C-alpha positions as MATLAB code, in Angstrom:
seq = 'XXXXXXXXXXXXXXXXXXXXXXXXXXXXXXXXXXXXXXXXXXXXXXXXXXXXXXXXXXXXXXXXXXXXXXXXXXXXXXXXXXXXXXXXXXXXXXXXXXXXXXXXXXXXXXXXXXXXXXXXXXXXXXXXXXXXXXXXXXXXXXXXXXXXXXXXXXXXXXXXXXXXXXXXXXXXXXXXXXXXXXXXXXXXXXXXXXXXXXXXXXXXXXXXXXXXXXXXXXXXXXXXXXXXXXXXXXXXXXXXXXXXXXXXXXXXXXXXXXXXXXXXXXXXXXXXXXXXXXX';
ca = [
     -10.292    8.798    7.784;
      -7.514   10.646    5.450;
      -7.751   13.497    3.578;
      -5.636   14.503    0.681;
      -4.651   17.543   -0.602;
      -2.783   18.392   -3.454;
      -2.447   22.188   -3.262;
      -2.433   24.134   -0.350;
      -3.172   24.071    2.855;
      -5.594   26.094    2.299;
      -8.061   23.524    0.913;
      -7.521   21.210    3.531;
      -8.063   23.717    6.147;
     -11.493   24.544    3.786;
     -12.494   20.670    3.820;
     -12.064   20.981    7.336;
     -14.335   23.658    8.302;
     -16.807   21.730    6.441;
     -16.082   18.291    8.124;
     -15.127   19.726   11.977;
     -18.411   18.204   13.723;
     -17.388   14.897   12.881;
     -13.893   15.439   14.583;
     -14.187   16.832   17.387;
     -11.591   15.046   19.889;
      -9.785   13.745   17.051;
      -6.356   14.572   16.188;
      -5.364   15.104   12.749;
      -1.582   14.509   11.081;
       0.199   15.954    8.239;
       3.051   13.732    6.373;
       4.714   14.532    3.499;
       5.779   11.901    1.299;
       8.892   11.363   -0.783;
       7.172   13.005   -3.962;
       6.203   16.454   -1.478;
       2.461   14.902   -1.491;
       0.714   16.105    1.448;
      -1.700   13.841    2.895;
      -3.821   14.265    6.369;
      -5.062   11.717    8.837;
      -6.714   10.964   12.086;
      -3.732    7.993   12.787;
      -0.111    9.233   13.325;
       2.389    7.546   11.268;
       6.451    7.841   11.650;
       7.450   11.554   10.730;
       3.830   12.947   10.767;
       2.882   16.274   12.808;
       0.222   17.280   14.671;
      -2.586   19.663   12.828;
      -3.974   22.209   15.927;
      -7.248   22.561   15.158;
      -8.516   26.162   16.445;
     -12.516   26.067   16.498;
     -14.473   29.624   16.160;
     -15.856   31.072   19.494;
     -19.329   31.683   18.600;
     -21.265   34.556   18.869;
     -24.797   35.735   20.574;
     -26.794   37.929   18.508;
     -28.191   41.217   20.826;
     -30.144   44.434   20.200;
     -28.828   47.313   22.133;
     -31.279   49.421   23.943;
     -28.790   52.463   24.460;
     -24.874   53.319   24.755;
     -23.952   53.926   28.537;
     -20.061   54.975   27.779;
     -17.546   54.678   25.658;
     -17.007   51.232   26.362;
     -20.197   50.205   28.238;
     -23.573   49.344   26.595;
     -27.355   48.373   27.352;
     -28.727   45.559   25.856;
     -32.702   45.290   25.637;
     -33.861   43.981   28.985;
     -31.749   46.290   30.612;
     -28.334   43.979   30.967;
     -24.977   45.855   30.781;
     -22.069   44.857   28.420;
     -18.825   45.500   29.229;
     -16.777   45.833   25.798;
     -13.488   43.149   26.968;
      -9.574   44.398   26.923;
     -10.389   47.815   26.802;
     -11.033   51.202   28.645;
     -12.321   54.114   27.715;
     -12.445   57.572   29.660;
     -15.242   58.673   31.877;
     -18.125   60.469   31.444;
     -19.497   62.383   33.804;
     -22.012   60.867   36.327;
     -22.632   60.241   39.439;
     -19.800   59.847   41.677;
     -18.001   59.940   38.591;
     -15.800   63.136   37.220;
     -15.298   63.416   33.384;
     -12.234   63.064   32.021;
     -10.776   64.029   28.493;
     -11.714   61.941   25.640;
     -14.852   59.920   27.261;
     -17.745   61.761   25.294;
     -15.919   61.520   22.055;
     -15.545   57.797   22.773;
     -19.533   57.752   23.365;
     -20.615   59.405   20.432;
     -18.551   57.281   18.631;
     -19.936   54.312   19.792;
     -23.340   55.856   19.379;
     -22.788   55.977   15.754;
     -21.574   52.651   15.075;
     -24.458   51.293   16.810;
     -27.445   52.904   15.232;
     -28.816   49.392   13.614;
     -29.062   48.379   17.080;
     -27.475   44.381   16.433;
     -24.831   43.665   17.562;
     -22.800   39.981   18.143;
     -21.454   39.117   21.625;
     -18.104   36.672   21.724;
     -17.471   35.751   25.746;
     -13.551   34.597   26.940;
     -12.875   32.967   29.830;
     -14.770   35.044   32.578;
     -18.687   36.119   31.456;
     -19.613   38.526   33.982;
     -17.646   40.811   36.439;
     -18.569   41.870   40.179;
     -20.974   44.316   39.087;
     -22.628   41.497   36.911;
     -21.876   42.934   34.194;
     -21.481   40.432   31.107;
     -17.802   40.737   29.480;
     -18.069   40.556   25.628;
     -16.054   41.012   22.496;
     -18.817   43.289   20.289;
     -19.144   42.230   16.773;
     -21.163   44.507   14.404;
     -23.663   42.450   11.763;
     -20.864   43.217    8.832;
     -18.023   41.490   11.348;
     -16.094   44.816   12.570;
     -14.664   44.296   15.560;
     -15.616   47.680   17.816;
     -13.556   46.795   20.864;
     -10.098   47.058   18.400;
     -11.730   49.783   16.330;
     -12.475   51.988   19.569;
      -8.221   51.411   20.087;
      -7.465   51.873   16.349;
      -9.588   55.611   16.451;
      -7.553   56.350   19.826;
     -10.597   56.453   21.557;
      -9.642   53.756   24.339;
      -6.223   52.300   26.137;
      -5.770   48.484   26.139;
      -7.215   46.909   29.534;
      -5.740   43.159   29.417;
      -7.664   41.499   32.615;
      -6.434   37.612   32.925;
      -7.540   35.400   32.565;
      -9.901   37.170   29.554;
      -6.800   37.675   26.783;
      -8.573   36.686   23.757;
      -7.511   39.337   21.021;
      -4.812   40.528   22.904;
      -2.034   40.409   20.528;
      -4.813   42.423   17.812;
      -5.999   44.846   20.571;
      -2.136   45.728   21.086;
      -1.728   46.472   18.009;
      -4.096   48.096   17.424;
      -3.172   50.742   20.081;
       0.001   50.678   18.714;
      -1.045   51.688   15.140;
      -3.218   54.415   16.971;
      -0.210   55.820   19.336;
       2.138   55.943   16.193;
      -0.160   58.260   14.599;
      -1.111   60.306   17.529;
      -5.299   59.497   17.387;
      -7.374   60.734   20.117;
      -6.229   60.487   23.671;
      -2.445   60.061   22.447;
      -2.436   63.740   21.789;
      -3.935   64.680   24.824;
      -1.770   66.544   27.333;
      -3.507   64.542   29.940;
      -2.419   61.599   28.819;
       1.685   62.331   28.163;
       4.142   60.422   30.431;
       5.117   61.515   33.655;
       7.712   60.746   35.561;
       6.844   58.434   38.397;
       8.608   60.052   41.252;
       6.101   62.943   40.210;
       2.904   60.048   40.908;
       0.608   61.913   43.538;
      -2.593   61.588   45.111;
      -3.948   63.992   41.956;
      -3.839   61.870   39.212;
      -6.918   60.225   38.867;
      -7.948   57.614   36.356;
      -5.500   55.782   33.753;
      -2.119   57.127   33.793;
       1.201   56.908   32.317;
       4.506   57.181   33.804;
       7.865   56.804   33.070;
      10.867   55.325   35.631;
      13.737   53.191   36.189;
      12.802   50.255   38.531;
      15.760   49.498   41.269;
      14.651   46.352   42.937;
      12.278   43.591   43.352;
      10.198   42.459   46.115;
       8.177   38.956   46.824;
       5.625   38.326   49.183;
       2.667   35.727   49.200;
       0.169   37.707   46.524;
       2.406   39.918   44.535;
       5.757   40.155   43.150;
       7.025   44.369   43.239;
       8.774   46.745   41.207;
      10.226   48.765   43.115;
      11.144   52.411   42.464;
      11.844   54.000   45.224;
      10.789   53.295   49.021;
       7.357   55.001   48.373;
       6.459   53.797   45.067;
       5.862   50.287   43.267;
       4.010   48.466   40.806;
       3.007   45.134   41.717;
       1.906   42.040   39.817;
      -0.191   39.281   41.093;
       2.115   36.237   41.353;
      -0.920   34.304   39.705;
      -0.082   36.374   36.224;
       3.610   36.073   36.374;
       3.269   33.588   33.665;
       2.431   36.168   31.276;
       5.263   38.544   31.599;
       9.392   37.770   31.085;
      11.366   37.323   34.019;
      11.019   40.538   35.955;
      14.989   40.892   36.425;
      14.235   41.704   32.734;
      13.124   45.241   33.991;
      15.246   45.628   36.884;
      17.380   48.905   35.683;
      15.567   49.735   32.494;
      13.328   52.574   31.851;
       9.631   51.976   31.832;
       6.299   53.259   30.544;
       3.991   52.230   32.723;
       0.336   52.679   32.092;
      -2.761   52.273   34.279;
      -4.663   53.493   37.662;
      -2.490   54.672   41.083;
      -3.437   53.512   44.305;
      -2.482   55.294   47.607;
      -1.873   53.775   50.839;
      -1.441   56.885   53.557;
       2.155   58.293   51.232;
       2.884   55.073   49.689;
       1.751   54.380   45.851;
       1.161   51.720   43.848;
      -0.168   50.363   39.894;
      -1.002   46.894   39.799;
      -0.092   45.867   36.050;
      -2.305   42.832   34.781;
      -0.818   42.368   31.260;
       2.593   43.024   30.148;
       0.748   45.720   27.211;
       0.878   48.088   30.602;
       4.605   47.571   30.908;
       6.893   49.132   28.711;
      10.956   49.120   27.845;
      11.441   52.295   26.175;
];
């Protein structure tokens, strides 16, 4: 099989889309020729590279029955979706307190979701503990309301390995939205604080600033240290993910997430290196 192209890439990467059933498992080769002709194959010749071939996840088509939060909704037949790589504020419910910025991120999702369809993209894990199923939500027209919850400032970034499809948009995203100040980014609730401040009080996501001093290894996580009550840990399983951590070691950091408290000692466990932060 070859395929020749005289143009772009473009149009090969258009005869492609049309063609992909028939080659799935093949690999296909691009070689240039001593006029600049581009030609692609399925058989590798001297000098030829490799063509990744990135396939489309696909997409469920859903009807939601209501909006439970900001970044939770109910599809008909009563199963919740959990929107992926995101978090949103609380609302108030039971057991639950409400915290700044989690009705605004409801209504908004009300709104966007008045034709009731909606498209659900998986990643690597489906469902969570509470069997919840983990989605990417599409709308019919193709926006993307996971990002466009971050863009609006309506939600933090919530990277949870190994589900880190859209990660580098979803950053982004957040990014574009903490430039300008959106939503929770002008929330005094939501300013950095230093970390040697970090107390039993601060409930839900968090930022804080400090200047790591050492690092510490043991069998499940590899530590931050900041001083000999406080840490933020990393599972050694995600250490792939982030640069060396010596990289931190001495710099200061934004770090952003939930505290845990174990009798006066603290800790953040950081999944993603979007909740870790030279500044």
């Amino acid at each position: 099989m070859r395929f020749s192209k005289k143009h772009s890439l473009i149009h090969f990467l258009m005869i492609l889309g049309l063609v992909a059933p028939m080659l799935l498992g093949a690999e296909i080769y691009r070689s240039v020729d001593d006029r600049g002709r581009v030609t692609y194959s399925d058989k590798a010749t001297p000098g030829a590279q490799q063509v990744e071939i990135i396939s489309r996840p696909s997409r469920q088509l859903h009807l939601v029955s209501r909006v439970y939060d900001g970044d939770t909704v109910i599809l008909e037949g009563g199963k919740h979706v959990r929107l992926l790589g995101i978090n949103t504020p609380e609302i108030e419910g039971r057991q639950r307190t409400e915290e700044p910025g989690g009705v605004a991120a409801k209504k908004w999702l009300q709104a966007q979701l008045q034709g009731n369809k909606v498209y659900l993209e998986f990643d690597q894990v489906k469902q969570d503990k509470y069997k919840r199923l983990l989605a990417h939500v599409f709308l019919p027209d193709g926006k993307h309301l996971n990002l466009a919850l971050l863009e609006n400032g309506l939600a933090t970034i919530s990277i949870i390995p190994p589900n880190g499809r859209y990660a580098e948009e979803l950053t982004q995203a957040q990014q574009r939205a903490e430039k300008l100040k959106l939503g929770i980014w002008s929330m005094p609730e939501y300013q950095p604080r230093p970390i040697s401040q970090i107390s039993n009080h601060h409930k839900g996501w968090q930022r804080f600033t400090g200047t790591p001093i050492s690092i510490k290894k043991s069998r499940k996580y590899t530590r931050l240290v900041f001083s000999d009550k406080i840490d933020i840990r990393i599972a050694n399983t995600n250490l792939h993910a982030f640069p060396a951590l010596t990289t931190y070691l001495g710099k200061p950091l934004e770090i952003r997430g939930w505290v845990a408290r174990n009798r006066d000692y603290y800790t953040m466990l950081i999944q993603h290196p979007s909740a870790l932060i030279i500044r």
